[in-house]
PDB file of C-alpha atoms in Angstrom:
ATOM      1  CA  UNK L   1     -44.266   4.522  31.127  1.00  0.00           C
ATOM      2  CA  UNK L   2     -41.949   4.957  34.133  1.00  0.00           C
ATOM      3  CA  UNK L   3     -40.556   1.946  35.940  1.00  0.00           C
ATOM      4  CA  UNK L   4     -42.632   0.873  38.936  1.00  0.00           C
ATOM      5  CA  UNK L   5     -39.660   1.454  41.211  1.00  0.00           C
ATOM      6  CA  UNK L   6     -36.314   3.205  40.787  1.00  0.00           C
ATOM      7  CA  UNK L   7     -33.246   0.996  40.320  1.00  0.00           C
ATOM      8  CA  UNK L   8     -31.208   0.410  43.445  1.00  0.00           C
ATOM      9  CA  UNK L   9     -27.991   2.411  43.668  1.00  0.00           C
ATOM     10  CA  UNK L  10     -24.719   0.714  42.807  1.00  0.00           C
ATOM     11  CA  UNK L  11     -23.442  -1.704  44.125  1.00  0.00           C
ATOM     12  CA  UNK L  12     -26.834  -3.117  45.049  1.00  0.00           C
ATOM     13  CA  UNK L  13     -27.863  -3.176  41.384  1.00  0.00           C
ATOM     14  CA  UNK L  14     -25.522  -4.634  38.798  1.00  0.00           C
ATOM     15  CA  UNK L  15     -26.665  -4.524  35.196  1.00  0.00           C
ATOM     16  CA  UNK L  16     -25.538  -7.703  33.489  1.00  0.00           C
ATOM     17  CA  UNK L  17     -27.008  -7.262  30.030  1.00  0.00           C
ATOM     18  CA  UNK L  18     -23.526  -6.626  28.583  1.00  0.00           C
ATOM     19  CA  UNK L  19     -22.271  -9.891  30.052  1.00  0.00           C
ATOM     20  CA  UNK L  20     -25.088 -12.068  28.717  1.00  0.00           C
ATOM     21  CA  UNK L  21     -23.086 -13.716  25.944  1.00  0.00           C
ATOM     22  CA  UNK L  22     -19.490 -14.222  24.877  1.00  0.00           C
ATOM     23  CA  UNK L  23     -19.773 -11.873  21.850  1.00  0.00           C
ATOM     24  CA  UNK L  24     -21.177  -9.059  24.009  1.00  0.00           C
ATOM     25  CA  UNK L  25     -18.501  -9.607  26.636  1.00  0.00           C
ATOM     26  CA  UNK L  26     -15.820  -9.449  23.940  1.00  0.00           C
ATOM     27  CA  UNK L  27     -17.217  -6.150  22.658  1.00  0.00           C
ATOM     28  CA  UNK L  28     -17.190  -4.405  26.032  1.00  0.00           C
ATOM     29  CA  UNK L  29     -14.240  -5.939  27.839  1.00  0.00           C
ATOM     30  CA  UNK L  30     -11.333  -3.818  28.918  1.00  0.00           C
ATOM     31  CA  UNK L  31      -8.800  -3.096  26.230  1.00  0.00           C
ATOM     32  CA  UNK L  32      -5.745  -5.262  26.132  1.00  0.00           C
ATOM     33  CA  UNK L  33      -2.740  -5.096  23.873  1.00  0.00           C
ATOM     34  CA  UNK L  34      -0.387  -7.968  23.238  1.00  0.00           C
ATOM     35  CA  UNK L  35       2.280  -8.872  20.734  1.00  0.00           C
ATOM     36  CA  UNK L  36      -0.382 -10.795  18.790  1.00  0.00           C
ATOM     37  CA  UNK L  37      -2.024  -7.454  17.943  1.00  0.00           C
ATOM     38  CA  UNK L  38       1.075  -6.008  16.284  1.00  0.00           C
ATOM     39  CA  UNK L  39       1.838  -5.553  12.587  1.00  0.00           C
ATOM     40  CA  UNK L  40       5.437  -4.765  11.653  1.00  0.00           C
ATOM     41  CA  UNK L  41       5.653  -2.208   8.819  1.00  0.00           C
ATOM     42  CA  UNK L  42       8.595  -3.043   6.552  1.00  0.00           C
ATOM     43  CA  UNK L  43       9.906  -0.885   3.728  1.00  0.00           C
ATOM     44  CA  UNK L  44      11.358  -2.884   0.842  1.00  0.00           C
ATOM     45  CA  UNK L  45      13.640  -1.871  -2.020  1.00  0.00           C
ATOM     46  CA  UNK L  46      15.090  -3.687  -5.006  1.00  0.00           C
ATOM     47  CA  UNK L  47      18.660  -4.922  -4.950  1.00  0.00           C
ATOM     48  CA  UNK L  48      20.941  -6.726  -2.577  1.00  0.00           C
ATOM     49  CA  UNK L  49      22.727  -3.750  -1.038  1.00  0.00           C
ATOM     50  CA  UNK L  50      22.688  -2.602   2.568  1.00  0.00           C
ATOM     51  CA  UNK L  51      19.641  -1.114   4.225  1.00  0.00           C
ATOM     52  CA  UNK L  52      18.947   2.488   3.210  1.00  0.00           C
ATOM     53  CA  UNK L  53      17.806   4.771   6.045  1.00  0.00           C
ATOM     54  CA  UNK L  54      14.543   6.644   5.476  1.00  0.00           C
ATOM     55  CA  UNK L  55      15.470  10.247   6.288  1.00  0.00           C
ATOM     56  CA  UNK L  56      11.960  11.266   7.325  1.00  0.00           C
ATOM     57  CA  UNK L  57      11.636   8.331   9.780  1.00  0.00           C
ATOM     58  CA  UNK L  58      14.656   8.011  12.087  1.00  0.00           C
ATOM     59  CA  UNK L  59      15.473   4.401  12.899  1.00  0.00           C
ATOM     60  CA  UNK L  60      13.577   3.085   9.869  1.00  0.00           C
ATOM     61  CA  UNK L  61      15.284   1.714   6.763  1.00  0.00           C
ATOM     62  CA  UNK L  62      14.386   0.281   3.378  1.00  0.00           C
ATOM     63  CA  UNK L  63      15.476  -3.350   3.219  1.00  0.00           C
ATOM     64  CA  UNK L  64      16.319  -5.714   0.406  1.00  0.00           C
ATOM     65  CA  UNK L  65      14.151  -8.786  -0.137  1.00  0.00           C
ATOM     66  CA  UNK L  66      16.649 -10.813   1.928  1.00  0.00           C
ATOM     67  CA  UNK L  67      16.452  -8.161   4.650  1.00  0.00           C
ATOM     68  CA  UNK L  68      12.672  -8.412   4.728  1.00  0.00           C
ATOM     69  CA  UNK L  69      12.945 -12.201   5.027  1.00  0.00           C
ATOM     70  CA  UNK L  70      15.270 -11.678   8.004  1.00  0.00           C
ATOM     71  CA  UNK L  71      12.738  -9.239   9.503  1.00  0.00           C
ATOM     72  CA  UNK L  72       9.968 -11.830   9.015  1.00  0.00           C
ATOM     73  CA  UNK L  73      12.026 -14.452  10.808  1.00  0.00           C
ATOM     74  CA  UNK L  74      12.690 -11.997  13.649  1.00  0.00           C
ATOM     75  CA  UNK L  75       8.996 -11.072  13.818  1.00  0.00           C
ATOM     76  CA  UNK L  76       7.982 -14.730  14.023  1.00  0.00           C
ATOM     77  CA  UNK L  77      10.530 -15.334  16.779  1.00  0.00           C
ATOM     78  CA  UNK L  78       9.093 -12.382  18.723  1.00  0.00           C
ATOM     79  CA  UNK L  79       5.494 -13.568  18.208  1.00  0.00           C
ATOM     80  CA  UNK L  80       4.536 -10.733  15.835  1.00  0.00           C
ATOM     81  CA  UNK L  81       1.996 -12.336  13.495  1.00  0.00           C
ATOM     82  CA  UNK L  82       2.115 -10.016  10.473  1.00  0.00           C
ATOM     83  CA  UNK L  83       4.241  -7.789   8.283  1.00  0.00           C
ATOM     84  CA  UNK L  84       2.968  -4.961   6.106  1.00  0.00           C
ATOM     85  CA  UNK L  85       5.127  -4.279   3.053  1.00  0.00           C
ATOM     86  CA  UNK L  86       5.691  -0.807   1.663  1.00  0.00           C
ATOM     87  CA  UNK L  87       7.681  -0.853  -1.595  1.00  0.00           C
ATOM     88  CA  UNK L  88      10.136   1.709  -2.873  1.00  0.00           C
ATOM     89  CA  UNK L  89       9.938   1.461  -6.664  1.00  0.00           C
ATOM     90  CA  UNK L  90      12.730   2.764  -8.876  1.00  0.00           C
ATOM     91  CA  UNK L  91      11.413   5.959 -10.506  1.00  0.00           C
ATOM     92  CA  UNK L  92      12.375   4.619 -13.954  1.00  0.00           C
ATOM     93  CA  UNK L  93       9.767   1.846 -13.528  1.00  0.00           C
ATOM     94  CA  UNK L  94       6.926   4.236 -12.692  1.00  0.00           C
ATOM     95  CA  UNK L  95       4.310   4.806 -15.381  1.00  0.00           C
ATOM     96  CA  UNK L  96       0.992   6.609 -15.631  1.00  0.00           C
ATOM     97  CA  UNK L  97      -0.865   3.267 -15.875  1.00  0.00           C
ATOM     98  CA  UNK L  98       1.050   1.692 -12.939  1.00  0.00           C
ATOM     99  CA  UNK L  99       2.101  -1.254 -15.116  1.00  0.00           C
ATOM    100  CA  UNK L 100       4.708  -2.386 -12.579  1.00  0.00           C
ATOM    101  CA  UNK L 101       1.974  -2.972  -9.995  1.00  0.00           C
ATOM    102  CA  UNK L 102       0.413  -5.644 -12.229  1.00  0.00           C
ATOM    103  CA  UNK L 103       3.697  -7.438 -13.020  1.00  0.00           C
ATOM    104  CA  UNK L 104       3.778 -10.877 -11.379  1.00  0.00           C
ATOM    105  CA  UNK L 105       7.527 -10.487 -10.858  1.00  0.00           C
ATOM    106  CA  UNK L 106       7.404  -7.059  -9.247  1.00  0.00           C
ATOM    107  CA  UNK L 107       9.193  -6.235  -5.999  1.00  0.00           C
ATOM    108  CA  UNK L 108       6.225  -6.802  -3.685  1.00  0.00           C
ATOM    109  CA  UNK L 109       5.265 -10.131  -5.256  1.00  0.00           C
ATOM    110  CA  UNK L 110       8.873 -11.385  -5.108  1.00  0.00           C
ATOM    111  CA  UNK L 111       9.120 -10.283  -1.484  1.00  0.00           C
ATOM    112  CA  UNK L 112       5.876 -12.007  -0.502  1.00  0.00           C
ATOM    113  CA  UNK L 113       6.997 -15.254  -2.150  1.00  0.00           C
ATOM    114  CA  UNK L 114      10.381 -15.109  -0.377  1.00  0.00           C
ATOM    115  CA  UNK L 115       8.818 -14.361   3.012  1.00  0.00           C
ATOM    116  CA  UNK L 116       6.200 -17.117   2.663  1.00  0.00           C
ATOM    117  CA  UNK L 117       8.896 -19.623   1.654  1.00  0.00           C
ATOM    118  CA  UNK L 118      10.950 -18.768   4.746  1.00  0.00           C
ATOM    119  CA  UNK L 119       8.173 -18.118   7.295  1.00  0.00           C
ATOM    120  CA  UNK L 120       4.959 -19.740   6.013  1.00  0.00           C
ATOM    121  CA  UNK L 121       2.933 -18.948   9.131  1.00  0.00           C
ATOM    122  CA  UNK L 122       3.371 -15.185   9.065  1.00  0.00           C
ATOM    123  CA  UNK L 123       0.607 -13.017   7.631  1.00  0.00           C
ATOM    124  CA  UNK L 124       1.534 -10.622   4.856  1.00  0.00           C
ATOM    125  CA  UNK L 125      -0.159  -7.330   4.146  1.00  0.00           C
ATOM    126  CA  UNK L 126       0.657  -4.931   1.344  1.00  0.00           C
ATOM    127  CA  UNK L 127       0.250  -1.260   0.648  1.00  0.00           C
ATOM    128  CA  UNK L 128      -2.443  -1.282  -2.046  1.00  0.00           C
ATOM    129  CA  UNK L 129      -2.089   2.371  -2.976  1.00  0.00           C
ATOM    130  CA  UNK L 130      -0.710   2.775  -6.498  1.00  0.00           C
ATOM    131  CA  UNK L 131       1.326   5.904  -5.758  1.00  0.00           C
ATOM    132  CA  UNK L 132       4.630   3.980  -5.498  1.00  0.00           C
ATOM    133  CA  UNK L 133       4.057   2.844  -9.094  1.00  0.00           C
ATOM    134  CA  UNK L 134       3.216   6.139 -10.859  1.00  0.00           C
TER     135      UNK L 134
END
């Protein structure tokens, strides 16, 4: 059934159905990006040596656990709320059943514990793919 009258042309008619509630307004508001939306990807390696550049990603390096802790402290100071850890596992520790991934003392678990001890308020995310482990 057609409407009894056509809607008035804009700006005389302003549809407000998308502004009726806070959740709807949040869904349709203009996009905004702030530091609170960022996640810092960090590549971690075993050992205490210097950072190792990642050849395929200029400006990116694999860090030691202490280096990741330093990155977490820097992220917190900048207002970045989260880190995502990507491990580099020594090929000698890789197995078909990914046993290293289940070890409580593996590189990622040690790194998470160190970061949380130094910067308890930062969120930690991990790469859950098992390819670094097999």
